[in-house]
Short mmCIF file of C-alpha atoms in Angstrom, two decimals:
data_model
loop_
_atom_site.label_atom_id
_atom_site.label_comp_id
_atom_site.label_asym_id
_atom_site.label_seq_id
_atom_site.Cartn_x
_atom_site.Cartn_y
_atom_site.Cartn_z
CA MET A 1 0.20 -0.17 -0.01
CA ALA A 2 1.51 3.06 -1.07
CA SER A 3 1.96 5.84 1.45
CA LYS A 4 -0.17 9.01 0.59
CA ASP A 5 3.86 11.14 0.45
CA THR A 6 5.16 8.80 -2.56
CA PRO A 7 6.26 10.26 -5.05
CA SER A 8 4.36 9.74 -8.56
CA PHE A 9 6.61 8.87 -11.00
CA SER A 10 6.99 5.08 -11.63
CA THR A 11 8.31 2.57 -14.09
CA LEU A 12 6.15 -0.42 -14.30
CA PRO A 13 2.03 -0.46 -14.12
CA PRO A 14 1.20 -1.79 -10.32
CA CYS A 15 -0.67 -5.32 -9.86
CA PRO A 16 -4.52 -4.17 -10.19
CA SER A 17 -6.31 -3.86 -7.24
CA ALA A 18 -8.82 -0.41 -8.09
CA MET A 19 -12.53 -1.51 -8.36
CA TRP A 20 -14.07 0.32 -11.67
CA PRO A 21 -18.10 0.91 -12.24
CA LEU A 22 -20.05 -2.14 -12.91
CA TRP A 23 -21.19 0.18 -15.63
CA LEU A 24 -18.21 -0.46 -17.36
CA LEU A 25 -18.61 -4.45 -17.46
CA ALA A 26 -20.26 -4.53 -20.67
CA SER A 27 -18.12 -2.80 -22.65
CA LEU A 28 -14.77 -3.98 -20.89
CA LEU A 29 -16.20 -7.68 -21.31
CA ALA A 30 -16.30 -7.20 -25.17
CA LEU A 31 -12.95 -5.12 -25.96
CA SER A 32 -10.70 -7.81 -27.23
CA GLN A 33 -9.64 -11.52 -26.65
CA ALA A 34 -7.41 -12.50 -24.03
CA LEU A 35 -3.67 -11.68 -24.37
CA PRO A 36 -0.98 -13.36 -21.80
CA PHE A 37 -1.29 -12.05 -18.75
CA GLU A 38 -0.99 -8.32 -17.72
CA GLN A 39 -1.90 -5.97 -14.72
CA ARG A 40 -5.14 -4.29 -15.50
CA GLY A 41 -7.22 -2.58 -13.78
CA PHE A 42 -10.13 -4.76 -11.53
CA TRP A 43 -13.19 -4.86 -13.67
CA ASP A 44 -10.64 -4.86 -17.03
CA PHE A 45 -11.87 -8.95 -17.40
CA THR A 46 -10.91 -9.86 -21.15
CA LEU A 47 -12.42 -13.47 -22.21
CA ASP A 48 -10.23 -15.96 -23.84
CA ASP A 49 -13.07 -18.09 -25.64
CA GLY A 50 -16.05 -15.45 -25.43
CA PRO A 51 -18.25 -15.54 -28.94
CA PHE A 52 -19.29 -12.39 -28.08
CA MET A 53 -15.82 -11.01 -28.26
CA MET A 54 -14.53 -7.57 -30.72
CA ASN A 55 -11.15 -7.57 -31.51
CA ASP A 56 -9.34 -4.23 -31.64
CA GLU A 57 -10.44 -2.72 -35.32
CA GLU A 58 -14.27 -3.63 -34.13
CA ALA A 59 -13.94 -1.65 -30.54
CA SER A 60 -12.38 1.36 -32.49
CA GLY A 61 -15.29 1.56 -34.68
CA ALA A 62 -14.64 0.08 -38.02
CA ASP A 63 -16.56 -2.54 -40.07
CA THR A 64 -18.32 -5.02 -37.79
CA SER A 65 -20.05 -6.86 -40.60
CA GLY A 66 -18.31 -10.20 -40.12
CA ILE A 67 -19.04 -10.25 -36.41
CA LEU A 68 -21.33 -13.40 -35.57
CA ASP A 69 -24.41 -13.45 -34.67
CA PRO A 70 -24.13 -14.67 -30.65
CA ASP A 71 -27.82 -16.19 -31.13
CA SER A 72 -26.41 -18.44 -33.63
CA VAL A 73 -23.14 -19.59 -31.82
CA THR A 74 -24.50 -20.55 -28.79
CA PRO A 75 -27.11 -20.75 -26.26
CA THR A 76 -28.10 -18.18 -23.67
CA TYR A 77 -29.75 -18.04 -20.49
CA SER A 78 -30.67 -14.40 -19.92
CA ALA A 79 -33.68 -15.05 -18.45
CA MET A 80 -32.18 -16.59 -15.89
CA CYS A 81 -30.93 -14.05 -12.77
CA PRO A 82 -31.35 -14.68 -9.33
CA PHE A 83 -33.55 -12.28 -7.59
CA GLY A 84 -32.15 -8.88 -6.67
CA CYS A 85 -29.73 -9.37 -8.66
CA HIS A 86 -28.89 -7.53 -11.90
CA CYS A 87 -27.79 -9.38 -15.29
CA HIS A 88 -26.67 -8.20 -18.43
CA LEU A 89 -24.12 -9.92 -20.70
CA ARG A 90 -22.70 -13.20 -18.93
CA VAL A 91 -22.03 -10.98 -16.18
CA VAL A 92 -24.22 -11.27 -12.89
CA GLN A 93 -23.95 -8.73 -10.10
CA CYS A 94 -25.17 -9.18 -6.57
CA SER A 95 -23.41 -7.28 -3.92
CA ASP A 96 -24.78 -5.61 -1.48
CA LEU A 97 -28.02 -7.61 -1.38
CA GLY A 98 -27.20 -9.34 2.28
CA LEU A 99 -26.74 -12.19 1.24
CA LYS A 100 -26.65 -15.00 3.57
CA SER A 101 -25.35 -17.82 0.69
CA VAL A 102 -24.81 -18.35 -2.63
CA PRO A 103 -27.50 -17.69 -4.27
CA LYS A 104 -29.31 -20.24 -7.13
CA GLU A 105 -30.66 -19.95 -10.25
CA ILE A 106 -27.52 -18.85 -12.01
CA SER A 107 -27.39 -18.83 -15.65
CA PRO A 108 -24.79 -21.66 -16.84
CA ASP A 109 -23.19 -18.99 -19.43
CA THR A 110 -22.09 -16.80 -16.49
CA THR A 111 -17.95 -15.46 -16.95
CA LEU A 112 -18.08 -13.24 -13.73
CA LEU A 113 -20.16 -13.49 -11.10
CA ASP A 114 -19.76 -10.83 -8.36
CA LEU A 115 -20.72 -10.91 -5.09
CA GLN A 116 -18.81 -8.48 -2.95
CA ASN A 117 -20.55 -6.61 0.08
CA ASN A 118 -22.30 -9.90 1.49
CA ASP A 119 -23.20 -11.70 4.30
CA ILE A 120 -21.74 -15.18 3.25
CA SER A 121 -19.93 -16.95 5.37
CA GLU A 122 -19.80 -20.64 3.80
CA LEU A 123 -18.77 -21.73 0.57
CA ARG A 124 -20.22 -25.38 -0.43
CA LYS A 125 -20.11 -27.94 -2.41
CA ASP A 126 -23.07 -26.97 -5.10
CA ASP A 127 -22.89 -23.48 -4.38
CA PHE A 128 -21.13 -23.00 -8.49
CA LYS A 129 -22.43 -26.09 -9.96
CA GLY A 130 -22.64 -25.86 -13.56
CA LEU A 131 -20.97 -22.68 -13.80
CA GLN A 132 -18.03 -24.20 -16.38
CA HIS A 133 -18.15 -20.99 -18.14
CA LEU A 134 -16.79 -18.51 -15.34
CA TYR A 135 -13.86 -16.65 -15.81
CA ALA A 136 -13.88 -14.58 -13.00
CA LEU A 137 -15.49 -14.62 -9.11
CA VAL A 138 -15.92 -11.78 -6.53
CA LEU A 139 -16.29 -12.62 -3.05
CA VAL A 140 -14.59 -9.54 -1.33
CA ASN A 141 -15.61 -8.34 1.93
CA ASN A 142 -17.73 -11.07 2.93
CA LYS A 143 -17.62 -13.63 6.15
CA ILE A 144 -16.50 -16.26 4.22
CA SER A 145 -14.84 -18.79 6.99
CA LYS A 146 -15.50 -22.17 5.92
CA ILE A 147 -15.05 -23.32 2.04
CA HIS A 148 -15.80 -27.39 0.76
CA GLU A 149 -13.18 -28.91 -0.49
CA LYS A 150 -15.20 -29.28 -4.01
CA ALA A 151 -16.68 -25.89 -4.02
CA PHE A 152 -14.81 -24.74 -6.92
CA SER A 153 -14.46 -28.04 -9.04
CA PRO A 154 -16.80 -27.11 -11.57
CA LEU A 155 -15.11 -23.77 -12.35
CA ARG A 156 -13.01 -25.30 -14.99
CA LYS A 157 -12.12 -22.22 -16.74
CA LEU A 158 -11.71 -19.23 -13.96
CA GLN A 159 -8.56 -17.51 -13.70
CA LYS A 160 -9.62 -14.79 -11.38
CA LEU A 161 -10.30 -15.38 -7.44
CA TYR A 162 -11.07 -12.09 -5.47
CA ILE A 163 -11.67 -13.35 -2.14
CA SER A 164 -10.36 -10.78 0.38
CA LYS A 165 -11.66 -9.39 3.18
CA ASN A 166 -13.04 -12.58 4.70
CA HIS A 167 -12.45 -15.01 7.81
CA LEU A 168 -10.21 -17.06 6.27
CA VAL A 169 -7.86 -19.00 7.99
CA GLU A 170 -6.21 -21.05 5.28
CA ILE A 171 -5.47 -20.58 1.55
CA PRO A 172 -8.69 -22.39 0.47
CA PRO A 173 -7.90 -26.33 -1.22
CA ASN A 174 -8.31 -27.42 -4.13
CA LEU A 175 -8.03 -24.39 -6.14
CA PRO A 176 -9.01 -24.41 -9.81
CA SER A 177 -5.94 -25.31 -12.19
CA SER A 178 -6.84 -22.61 -14.92
CA LEU A 179 -6.14 -20.27 -12.43
CA VAL A 180 -4.24 -17.05 -13.00
CA GLU A 181 -5.13 -14.18 -10.30
CA LEU A 182 -5.59 -15.01 -6.75
CA ARG A 183 -6.52 -12.19 -4.33
CA ILE A 184 -6.95 -13.45 -0.86
CA HIS A 185 -5.81 -10.47 1.28
CA ASP A 186 -6.97 -9.17 4.39
CA ASN A 187 -8.22 -12.37 6.25
CA ARG A 188 -6.85 -14.52 8.95
CA ILE A 189 -4.39 -16.71 7.60
CA ARG A 190 -1.15 -17.56 9.58
CA LYS A 191 0.77 -20.84 7.37
CA VAL A 192 1.11 -21.29 4.02
CA PRO A 193 1.74 -25.18 3.57
CA LYS A 194 3.87 -27.09 1.33
CA GLY A 195 1.76 -27.97 -1.77
CA VAL A 196 -1.32 -25.68 -1.22
CA PHE A 197 -0.54 -23.93 -4.49
CA SER A 198 0.24 -27.50 -6.52
CA GLY A 199 -1.00 -27.62 -9.80
CA LEU A 200 -1.74 -24.22 -10.45
CA ARG A 201 0.99 -24.07 -13.37
CA ASN A 202 -1.08 -20.78 -14.84
CA MET A 203 -1.10 -18.62 -11.92
CA ASN A 204 0.79 -15.34 -12.54
CA CYS A 205 -0.17 -13.11 -9.48
CA ILE A 206 -0.69 -13.33 -6.14
CA GLU A 207 -1.94 -10.54 -3.21
CA MET A 208 -1.67 -12.29 -0.14
CA GLY A 209 -0.96 -9.16 2.28
CA GLY A 210 -3.08 -7.89 5.36
CA ASN A 211 -2.19 -11.94 6.79
CA PRO A 212 -0.63 -11.74 10.34
CA LEU A 213 2.08 -14.18 8.31
CA GLU A 214 5.66 -14.79 9.73
CA ASN A 215 8.44 -16.01 8.28
CA SER A 216 8.17 -19.39 9.76
CA GLY A 217 4.34 -19.44 8.46
CA PHE A 218 6.05 -20.52 4.63
CA GLU A 219 6.46 -24.05 4.57
CA PRO A 220 9.79 -25.09 3.09
CA GLY A 221 8.05 -25.75 -0.83
CA ALA A 222 5.03 -23.65 -0.01
CA PHE A 223 5.25 -22.10 -3.79
CA ASP A 224 7.11 -25.15 -5.61
CA GLY A 225 5.89 -25.64 -9.25
CA LEU A 226 4.70 -21.49 -9.43
CA LYS A 227 5.62 -18.97 -11.70
CA LEU A 228 4.87 -16.07 -10.47
CA ASN A 229 5.06 -12.81 -12.13
CA TYR A 230 3.89 -10.73 -9.05
CA LEU A 231 3.76 -11.64 -5.37
CA ARG A 232 2.78 -8.82 -2.27
CA ILE A 233 2.64 -10.26 1.31
CA SER A 234 1.95 -6.64 2.68
CA GLU A 235 1.06 -5.33 5.88
CA ALA A 236 2.08 -8.95 7.68
CA LYS A 237 4.63 -10.06 10.08
CA LEU A 238 7.15 -10.68 8.91
CA THR A 239 10.93 -10.06 9.97
CA GLY A 240 13.09 -10.95 6.84
CA ILE A 241 12.45 -11.32 3.20
CA PRO A 242 11.61 -14.86 2.44
CA LYS A 243 13.74 -17.23 1.01
CA ASP A 244 11.52 -19.43 -0.91
CA LEU A 245 9.34 -17.15 -2.91
CA PRO A 246 8.93 -18.05 -6.69
CA GLU A 247 12.76 -17.49 -8.61
CA THR A 248 10.36 -16.48 -11.55
CA LEU A 249 9.08 -13.14 -9.63
CA ASN A 250 9.36 -10.03 -11.55
CA GLU A 251 7.85 -7.99 -8.63
CA LEU A 252 7.81 -8.40 -5.04
CA HIS A 253 6.34 -6.32 -2.41
CA LEU A 254 6.95 -6.81 1.39
CA ASP A 255 6.39 -3.19 2.12
CA HIS A 256 4.37 -2.17 6.03
CA ASN A 257 6.28 -5.60 7.48
CA LYS A 258 9.00 -5.17 10.35
CA ILE A 259 11.96 -6.53 8.29
CA GLN A 260 15.28 -5.18 9.47
CA ALA A 261 17.93 -5.87 7.30
CA ILE A 262 18.87 -7.12 4.01
CA GLU A 263 21.21 -9.65 4.37
CA LEU A 264 23.81 -10.55 1.60
CA GLU A 265 21.96 -13.23 -0.03
CA ASP A 266 18.11 -12.88 0.91
CA LEU A 267 18.39 -11.48 -2.82
CA LEU A 268 20.04 -14.58 -4.19
CA ARG A 269 17.30 -16.04 -6.02
CA TYR A 270 15.37 -12.99 -7.22
CA SER A 271 17.15 -12.23 -9.83
CA LYS A 272 14.09 -11.57 -12.47
CA LEU A 273 13.09 -8.60 -10.25
CA TYR A 274 11.82 -5.42 -12.07
CA ARG A 275 10.48 -4.11 -9.04
CA LEU A 276 10.88 -4.46 -5.07
CA GLY A 277 9.24 -2.87 -2.64
CA LEU A 278 10.39 -2.84 0.82
CA GLY A 279 9.13 0.65 2.13
CA HIS A 280 7.44 1.26 5.77
CA ASN A 281 9.44 -1.33 7.50
CA GLN A 282 12.60 -0.72 9.96
CA ILE A 283 15.59 -1.77 7.95
CA ARG A 284 18.73 -0.08 9.16
CA MET A 285 21.53 -1.94 7.24
CA ILE A 286 21.87 -3.65 3.63
CA GLU A 287 24.49 -5.46 2.97
CA ASN A 288 27.13 -4.74 0.50
CA GLY A 289 26.43 -6.79 -2.36
CA SER A 290 23.15 -7.34 -2.03
CA LEU A 291 21.55 -5.58 -4.12
CA SER A 292 23.78 -6.98 -6.63
CA PHE A 293 21.61 -10.52 -7.02
CA LEU A 294 19.07 -7.79 -9.46
CA PRO A 295 20.43 -6.71 -12.50
CA THR A 296 17.57 -6.71 -14.03
CA LEU A 297 15.86 -4.21 -11.56
CA ARG A 298 13.79 -0.79 -12.72
CA GLU A 299 12.42 0.33 -9.06
CA LEU A 300 13.31 -0.18 -5.51
CA HIS A 301 11.11 0.96 -2.93
CA LEU A 302 13.18 1.38 0.64
CA ASP A 303 10.93 4.86 1.74
CA ASN A 304 10.02 5.11 5.45
CA ASN A 305 12.65 2.74 6.74
CA LYS A 306 16.31 3.62 9.01
CA LEU A 307 18.64 4.06 6.74
CA ALA A 308 21.24 6.08 7.47
CA ARG A 309 22.65 6.36 3.77
CA VAL A 310 22.23 5.45 0.85
CA PRO A 311 22.65 1.71 -0.41
CA SER A 312 25.77 0.86 -1.78
CA GLY A 313 25.11 -1.37 -5.45
CA LEU A 314 22.83 1.37 -6.94
CA PRO A 315 25.36 2.89 -9.47
CA ASP A 316 25.86 -0.84 -10.08
CA LEU A 317 22.49 -1.40 -11.36
CA LYS A 318 22.38 -0.85 -15.25
CA LEU A 319 18.62 -0.63 -15.57
CA LEU A 320 17.74 1.07 -12.08
CA GLN A 321 15.31 3.90 -12.88
CA VAL A 322 13.33 4.97 -9.88
CA VAL A 323 14.86 4.69 -6.40
CA TYR A 324 12.37 5.72 -2.66
CA LEU A 325 14.70 6.61 -0.40
CA HIS A 326 12.76 9.47 0.74
CA SER A 327 11.70 9.34 5.22
CA ASN A 328 14.76 7.38 6.45
CA ASN A 329 17.70 8.89 8.22
CA ILE A 330 20.27 9.83 5.73
CA THR A 331 22.16 11.87 6.47
CA LYS A 332 24.99 12.24 3.74
CA VAL A 333 25.02 11.60 -0.21
CA GLY A 334 28.23 10.94 -1.76
CA VAL A 335 29.10 12.10 -5.08
CA ASN A 336 29.35 8.09 -6.64
CA ASP A 337 26.17 6.95 -4.55
CA PHE A 338 23.76 6.84 -7.48
CA CYS A 339 25.72 6.81 -10.26
CA PRO A 340 28.59 4.61 -11.99
CA VAL A 341 32.09 6.34 -12.44
CA GLY A 342 32.40 7.36 -16.49
CA PHE A 343 30.16 7.26 -19.46
CA GLY A 344 28.40 4.83 -21.10
CA VAL A 345 28.00 2.29 -18.37
CA LYS A 346 24.85 3.06 -17.18
CA ARG A 347 22.03 1.85 -19.47
CA ALA A 348 18.69 3.56 -18.56
CA TYR A 349 19.08 7.26 -16.20
CA TYR A 350 16.69 8.04 -13.58
CA ASN A 351 13.88 9.51 -14.16
CA GLY A 352 13.17 9.72 -10.04
CA ILE A 353 15.10 9.60 -6.75
CA SER A 354 13.59 10.38 -3.80
CA LEU A 355 15.27 11.81 -1.14
CA PHE A 356 13.27 14.10 0.58
CA ASN A 357 12.37 14.00 4.46
CA ASN A 358 16.00 13.01 5.38
CA PRO A 359 18.25 15.07 7.60
CA VAL A 360 20.95 15.29 4.78
CA PRO A 361 22.42 18.80 4.28
CA TYR A 362 21.40 19.21 0.79
CA TRP A 363 23.59 22.15 0.01
CA GLU A 364 26.55 19.86 0.59
CA VAL A 365 25.36 17.69 -2.03
CA GLN A 366 27.23 17.84 -4.97
CA PRO A 367 25.52 18.65 -8.76
CA ALA A 368 27.58 15.76 -10.03
CA THR A 369 26.04 13.47 -7.81
CA PHE A 370 22.94 13.45 -10.03
CA ARG A 371 24.40 13.15 -13.41
CA CYS A 372 22.65 9.95 -14.67
CA VAL A 373 19.34 11.39 -13.84
CA THR A 374 16.95 12.48 -17.16
CA ASP A 375 15.93 15.85 -15.49
CA ARG A 376 16.59 17.96 -11.95
CA LEU A 377 12.75 17.88 -11.72
CA ALA A 378 13.13 14.06 -11.07
CA ILE A 379 15.36 14.61 -7.58
CA GLN A 380 12.98 15.18 -4.96
CA PHE A 381 14.95 16.96 -1.69
CA GLY A 382 13.58 19.09 1.40
CA ASN A 383 11.13 18.31 3.66
CA TYR A 384 13.06 16.77 7.02
CA LYS A 385 10.83 17.14 10.52
CA LYS A 386 12.97 16.66 13.52
#
């Protein structure tokens, strides 16, 4: 979770989190066929095999005379809609109704089922029976504490499961093998056992922050077999960087924990990281050489920690473009803290360095310190308060 004082410069899009208005769903569901996983908005569900999908030319207003007649391709069940819900274009919206259980009479051709903000406490064996075309299931902000081991069995095409802000104490068993994105943050999960993600070869993004997870809560091999691009374990109880996460990660967010140091081999297996979030921890020390294992890093968040100096090794990160170091205890910035010595060494110039709210005597910082920054406006100084 970004703080209010986090600078706006960035090099990569965040994993989706914002909820879009429901009236956008109809157009979003008809925009394009699915591409490989991309990080998009909450409601940006692009379906893989929907017969009603428009390609880019059709969506832009080009000739659509060749589009298939939906009624000639597949039967529809538009007459089926649970009482009190809104149903349109295979989207069933049953949020904010005070529901105690998953409603019946859901159309078999439903691709998006929205059940957020209700009072559902249990997912039973046959709650999703017949929903073999479901692509996205939204169960955010209910009271779910119990899930039958076969509750998700019918959902053979489910790719997005949003079950955050519930009362779960464990990760649901037997998740669909088709799953690409799992959001299970703000529950009561304390343990991630080995094998819980077994068979999820398509999984790309997991958001599990806001759970009382400690380092000891991850069993060895808990993430075996996963080829994740994105993982967030923010607002937990971590005291160090977990060492057994998927080595395929491009983004790792561990902000708002209790991490106190980065030791030499903590980042050894994460050489593919583009973005690393370690803001709002208690980091005092980053061991020399720790960052050398991140050759592709583009964005580094170390704001709101207890660092007394700029971490060593930044000049060697040839692709690094954004560094957040604000709100630390940094008292000095050396002329070679950010930029390599010599020209032509750094492949991408910085477009953002935040150093504000540090006890640095900025008038003593030499201009050459930022010789590899695109623009002086990309440097943020000042506003230190004792």
